[in-house]
Amino acid sequence: MKTRTLGKDLIVSEVGLGCMGLSFSQPPFPSKKEAVKFLRQAYEKGVTFFDTAEIYGPFDNEEVVGEAFKDMRDKVVIATKFGFSFDNRKVTGLDSSRDSILRAIEGSLKRLQTDYIDLYYQHRVDPKTPIEQVAEVMKELYEQGKIKHWGLSEASPKTIRRAHAVFSVTALQSEYSMFWREVEKEILPTLEELKIGFVPFSPLGKGFLTGTIKPGHIFGEGDFRNTVPRLNTPEYIEHNFKLVSYVEQLAISKQTTPAAVAIGWLLSQKPWIVPIPGTKKITRVEENISGAMVKFTKEELDNIKKILDSIELLGHRYSQENENHIDK
């Protein structure tokens, strides 16, 4: 697989892997042994960029990633995240205070079985802690060799600028797909100006763009998509399915799959965009990777934009509770 560069010099595979679903949000989960085997297979297919977080589990996901790559640490790029407080395994709120970050980094290093983290994200902006203070702690951790790069997740342009002014931000993570394009308005121009990379999660619209979530679809118990208004409301799915139909038409024209089209479209937006689709199946990894082979001309991209702009989509991407954690 080809590589892309986030920020100044973080080189990653042009399609990464979101590891969350291996132990969080989308049951049933594989055993730890199965998950480790899957991650190693993904690496063998060309993926070198793996995304996890302490909150996934909590804690279980990092342990799986650590076990998978402990004997080949220099071959992969591991991203993980901090920014929450816990009471044992229960999340109690946002917390990016210095003490919370220092607790988080030591825990993540231990679970990942490593002495450094390639990309350390603030998972959600903590309104109680000025972002400048967070950036200063990141600078300290960098100087200590515990992190190589740092990033933000779901941060506003204003916060990104303030953080970057203190200590260079390598990447921003947020949702972006044909199904959710809000970042095109202000986020992408800000990142391009500051030369910060972008790592879109849910590049397949939480599975919607693959065509597998049809009107009447019922998610299993514990599936986080049960909380997503766009996906837990039957009339929204039915209304929005016109987008899926269009992506399916594109896939036919490109002689590939809807998932590959969705990934290829994202990669065609900017050379510093690296999507991290999540899956638990190696066949899906192969399909997602194939998206890097899907190319679009400028004329095709312009036409796709016109059509996407013309398709009205209903419903929000987050519940109100999760929306309250988004920096605006």
PDB file of N, CA and C in Angstrom, residues 17-42 50-52 56-57 59-66 68-69 224 277-282 285:
ATOM      1  N   LEU A  17      -6.801   1.650  10.021  1.00  0.00           N
ATOM      2  CA  LEU A  17      -7.824   0.763  10.576  1.00  0.00           C
ATOM      3  C   LEU A  17      -8.291   1.279  11.929  1.00  0.00           C
ATOM      4  N   GLY A  18      -9.586   1.531  12.042  1.00  0.00           N
ATOM      5  CA  GLY A  18     -10.171   1.877  13.330  1.00  0.00           C
ATOM      6  C   GLY A  18     -10.437   0.595  14.103  1.00  0.00           C
ATOM      7  N   CYS A  19      -9.816   0.473  15.264  1.00  0.00           N
ATOM      8  CA  CYS A  19      -9.869  -0.783  16.026  1.00  0.00           C
ATOM      9  C   CYS A  19     -11.012  -0.839  17.031  1.00  0.00           C
ATOM     10  N   MET A  20     -11.767   0.230  17.195  1.00  0.00           N
ATOM     11  CA  MET A  20     -12.778   0.328  18.241  1.00  0.00           C
ATOM     12  C   MET A  20     -13.715  -0.866  18.295  1.00  0.00           C
ATOM     13  N   GLY A  21     -14.220  -1.295  17.143  1.00  0.00           N
ATOM     14  CA  GLY A  21     -15.225  -2.350  17.098  1.00  0.00           C
ATOM     15  C   GLY A  21     -14.774  -3.704  17.594  1.00  0.00           C
ATOM     16  N   LEU A  22     -13.474  -3.875  17.787  1.00  0.00           N
ATOM     17  CA  LEU A  22     -12.971  -5.151  18.276  1.00  0.00           C
ATOM     18  C   LEU A  22     -13.347  -5.398  19.732  1.00  0.00           C
ATOM     19  N   SER A  23     -13.681  -4.323  20.459  1.00  0.00           N
ATOM     20  CA  SER A  23     -14.011  -4.515  21.872  1.00  0.00           C
ATOM     21  C   SER A  23     -14.974  -3.463  22.423  1.00  0.00           C
ATOM     22  N   PHE A  24     -15.574  -2.671  21.536  1.00  0.00           N
ATOM     23  CA  PHE A  24     -16.384  -1.554  22.021  1.00  0.00           C
ATOM     24  C   PHE A  24     -17.402  -1.141  20.968  1.00  0.00           C
ATOM     25  N   SER A  25     -18.617  -0.872  21.384  1.00  0.00           N
ATOM     26  CA  SER A  25     -19.659  -0.212  20.589  1.00  0.00           C
ATOM     27  C   SER A  25     -20.382  -1.076  19.556  1.00  0.00           C
ATOM     28  N   GLN A  26     -19.733  -2.121  19.053  1.00  0.00           N
ATOM     29  CA  GLN A  26     -20.397  -2.936  18.044  1.00  0.00           C
ATOM     30  C   GLN A  26     -20.236  -4.431  18.318  1.00  0.00           C
ATOM     31  N   PRO A  27     -20.934  -4.949  19.345  1.00  0.00           N
ATOM     32  CA  PRO A  27     -20.869  -6.372  19.612  1.00  0.00           C
ATOM     33  C   PRO A  27     -21.561  -7.163  18.482  1.00  0.00           C
ATOM     34  N   PRO A  28     -21.289  -8.477  18.387  1.00  0.00           N
ATOM     35  CA  PRO A  28     -20.438  -9.292  19.274  1.00  0.00           C
ATOM     36  C   PRO A  28     -18.956  -9.050  18.997  1.00  0.00           C
ATOM     37  N   PHE A  29     -18.129  -9.242  20.010  1.00  0.00           N
ATOM     38  CA  PHE A  29     -16.707  -8.997  19.885  1.00  0.00           C
ATOM     39  C   PHE A  29     -15.945 -10.309  19.727  1.00  0.00           C
ATOM     40  N   PRO A  30     -14.872 -10.275  18.958  1.00  0.00           N
ATOM     41  CA  PRO A  30     -14.024 -11.469  18.860  1.00  0.00           C
ATOM     42  C   PRO A  30     -13.271 -11.681  20.166  1.00  0.00           C
ATOM     43  N   SER A  31     -12.744 -12.881  20.354  1.00  0.00           N
ATOM     44  CA  SER A  31     -11.881 -13.120  21.509  1.00  0.00           C
ATOM     45  C   SER A  31     -10.596 -12.330  21.319  1.00  0.00           C
ATOM     46  N   LYS A  32      -9.842 -12.158  22.387  1.00  0.00           N
ATOM     47  CA  LYS A  32      -8.590 -11.424  22.277  1.00  0.00           C
ATOM     48  C   LYS A  32      -7.662 -12.102  21.281  1.00  0.00           C
ATOM     49  N   LYS A  33      -7.618 -13.418  21.303  1.00  0.00           N
ATOM     50  CA  LYS A  33      -6.770 -14.162  20.377  1.00  0.00           C
ATOM     51  C   LYS A  33      -7.191 -13.928  18.940  1.00  0.00           C
ATOM     52  N   GLU A  34      -8.500 -13.938  18.692  1.00  0.00           N
ATOM     53  CA  GLU A  34      -9.008 -13.696  17.346  1.00  0.00           C
ATOM     54  C   GLU A  34      -8.723 -12.272  16.899  1.00  0.00           C
ATOM     55  N   ALA A  35      -8.884 -11.314  17.816  1.00  0.00           N
ATOM     56  CA  ALA A  35      -8.642  -9.912  17.483  1.00  0.00           C
ATOM     57  C   ALA A  35      -7.181  -9.661  17.151  1.00  0.00           C
ATOM     58  N   VAL A  36      -6.285 -10.269  17.918  1.00  0.00           N
ATOM     59  CA  VAL A  36      -4.849 -10.125  17.661  1.00  0.00           C
ATOM     60  C   VAL A  36      -4.503 -10.704  16.293  1.00  0.00           C
ATOM     61  N   LYS A  37      -5.049 -11.867  15.990  1.00  0.00           N
ATOM     62  CA  LYS A  37      -4.812 -12.498  14.684  1.00  0.00           C
ATOM     63  C   LYS A  37      -5.305 -11.597  13.559  1.00  0.00           C
ATOM     64  N   PHE A  38      -6.491 -11.012  13.749  1.00  0.00           N
ATOM     65  CA  PHE A  38      -7.067 -10.114  12.746  1.00  0.00           C
ATOM     66  C   PHE A  38      -6.172  -8.897  12.500  1.00  0.00           C
ATOM     67  N   LEU A  39      -5.665  -8.289  13.570  1.00  0.00           N
ATOM     68  CA  LEU A  39      -4.807  -7.118  13.412  1.00  0.00           C
ATOM     69  C   LEU A  39      -3.520  -7.469  12.682  1.00  0.00           C
ATOM     70  N   ARG A  40      -2.972  -8.618  12.975  1.00  0.00           N
ATOM     71  CA  ARG A  40      -1.754  -9.044  12.273  1.00  0.00           C
ATOM     72  C   ARG A  40      -2.048  -9.284  10.787  1.00  0.00           C
ATOM     73  N   GLN A  41      -3.203  -9.825  10.500  1.00  0.00           N
ATOM     74  CA  GLN A  41      -3.587 -10.034   9.099  1.00  0.00           C
ATOM     75  C   GLN A  41      -3.749  -8.701   8.374  1.00  0.00           C
ATOM     76  N   ALA A  42      -4.336  -7.721   9.068  1.00  0.00           N
ATOM     77  CA  ALA A  42      -4.501  -6.397   8.462  1.00  0.00           C
ATOM     78  C   ALA A  42      -3.142  -5.798   8.125  1.00  0.00           C
ATOM     79  N   PHE A  50      -2.932   2.162  12.963  1.00  0.00           N
ATOM     80  CA  PHE A  50      -3.973   1.556  13.789  1.00  0.00           C
ATOM     81  C   PHE A  50      -4.438   2.537  14.864  1.00  0.00           C
ATOM     82  N   ASP A  51      -5.764   2.708  14.946  1.00  0.00           N
ATOM     83  CA  ASP A  51      -6.356   3.707  15.835  1.00  0.00           C
ATOM     84  C   ASP A  51      -7.114   3.046  16.978  1.00  0.00           C
ATOM     85  N   THR A  52      -6.768   3.426  18.209  1.00  0.00           N
ATOM     86  CA  THR A  52      -7.435   2.900  19.388  1.00  0.00           C
ATOM     87  C   THR A  52      -7.659   4.054  20.367  1.00  0.00           C
ATOM     88  N   TYR A  56     -12.088   2.859  24.752  1.00  0.00           N
ATOM     89  CA  TYR A  56     -12.656   1.711  24.055  1.00  0.00           C
ATOM     90  C   TYR A  56     -12.521   0.472  24.936  1.00  0.00           C
ATOM     91  N   GLY A  57     -13.593   0.140  25.573  1.00  0.00           N
ATOM     92  CA  GLY A  57     -13.601  -0.986  26.493  1.00  0.00           C
ATOM     93  C   GLY A  57     -14.368  -0.638  27.767  1.00  0.00           C
ATOM     94  N   PHE A  59     -10.274   0.391  28.098  1.00  0.00           N
ATOM     95  CA  PHE A  59      -8.940  -0.196  28.274  1.00  0.00           C
ATOM     96  C   PHE A  59      -8.681  -1.470  27.456  1.00  0.00           C
ATOM     97  N   ASP A  60      -9.724  -2.274  27.193  1.00  0.00           N
ATOM     98  CA  ASP A  60      -9.519  -3.562  26.515  1.00  0.00           C
ATOM     99  C   ASP A  60      -8.883  -3.414  25.130  1.00  0.00           C
ATOM    100  N   ASN A  61      -9.327  -2.389  24.399  1.00  0.00           N
ATOM    101  CA  ASN A  61      -8.884  -2.232  23.018  1.00  0.00           C
ATOM    102  C   ASN A  61      -7.383  -2.004  22.920  1.00  0.00           C
ATOM    103  N   GLU A  62      -6.868  -1.161  23.798  1.00  0.00           N
ATOM    104  CA  GLU A  62      -5.426  -0.913  23.795  1.00  0.00           C
ATOM    105  C   GLU A  62      -4.655  -2.194  24.094  1.00  0.00           C
ATOM    106  N   GLU A  63      -5.175  -3.028  24.961  1.00  0.00           N
ATOM    107  CA  GLU A  63      -4.498  -4.278  25.289  1.00  0.00           C
ATOM    108  C   GLU A  63      -4.411  -5.189  24.076  1.00  0.00           C
ATOM    109  N   VAL A  64      -5.453  -5.231  23.278  1.00  0.00           N
ATOM    110  CA  VAL A  64      -5.458  -6.046  22.062  1.00  0.00           C
ATOM    111  C   VAL A  64      -4.417  -5.527  21.072  1.00  0.00           C
ATOM    112  N   VAL A  65      -4.430  -4.211  20.850  1.00  0.00           N
ATOM    113  CA  VAL A  65      -3.471  -3.608  19.911  1.00  0.00           C
ATOM    114  C   VAL A  65      -2.041  -3.828  20.405  1.00  0.00           C
ATOM    115  N   GLY A  66      -1.835  -3.660  21.699  1.00  0.00           N
ATOM    116  CA  GLY A  66      -0.503  -3.870  22.256  1.00  0.00           C
ATOM    117  C   GLY A  66      -0.012  -5.285  22.070  1.00  0.00           C
ATOM    118  N   ALA A  68      -0.950  -7.373  19.775  1.00  0.00           N
ATOM    119  CA  ALA A  68      -0.763  -7.663  18.350  1.00  0.00           C
ATOM    120  C   ALA A  68       0.581  -7.188  17.821  1.00  0.00           C
ATOM    121  N   PHE A  69       1.070  -6.064  18.347  1.00  0.00           N
ATOM    122  CA  PHE A  69       2.239  -5.440  17.723  1.00  0.00           C
ATOM    123  C   PHE A  69       3.445  -5.289  18.644  1.00  0.00           C
ATOM    124  N   PHE A 224     -23.759   0.807  19.142  1.00  0.00           N
ATOM    125  CA  PHE A 224     -23.870   2.250  19.367  1.00  0.00           C
ATOM    126  C   PHE A 224     -24.719   2.946  18.313  1.00  0.00           C
ATOM    127  N   PRO A 277     -11.405   3.348   8.342  1.00  0.00           N
ATOM    128  CA  PRO A 277     -12.614   2.535   8.462  1.00  0.00           C
ATOM    129  C   PRO A 277     -12.425   1.439   9.497  1.00  0.00           C
ATOM    130  N   GLY A 278     -13.484   1.173  10.250  1.00  0.00           N
ATOM    131  CA  GLY A 278     -13.419   0.116  11.250  1.00  0.00           C
ATOM    132  C   GLY A 278     -14.110  -1.139  10.768  1.00  0.00           C
ATOM    133  N   THR A 279     -13.567  -2.284  11.106  1.00  0.00           N
ATOM    134  CA  THR A 279     -14.175  -3.566  10.754  1.00  0.00           C
ATOM    135  C   THR A 279     -13.562  -4.654  11.609  1.00  0.00           C
ATOM    136  N   LYS A 280     -14.216  -5.814  11.628  1.00  0.00           N
ATOM    137  CA  LYS A 280     -13.681  -6.972  12.334  1.00  0.00           C
ATOM    138  C   LYS A 280     -13.402  -8.125  11.372  1.00  0.00           C
ATOM    139  N   LYS A 281     -13.568  -7.857  10.080  1.00  0.00           N
ATOM    140  CA  LYS A 281     -13.415  -8.906   9.071  1.00  0.00           C
ATOM    141  C   LYS A 281     -12.291  -8.564   8.104  1.00  0.00           C
ATOM    142  N   ILE A 282     -11.413  -9.511   7.851  1.00  0.00           N
ATOM    143  CA  ILE A 282     -10.283  -9.246   6.963  1.00  0.00           C
ATOM    144  C   ILE A 282     -10.747  -9.026   5.530  1.00  0.00           C
ATOM    145  N   VAL A 285     -11.400  -5.453   5.302  1.00  0.00           N
ATOM    146  CA  VAL A 285     -10.138  -4.718   5.226  1.00  0.00           C
ATOM    147  C   VAL A 285      -9.655  -4.685   3.779  1.00  0.00           C
TER     148      VAL A 285
END
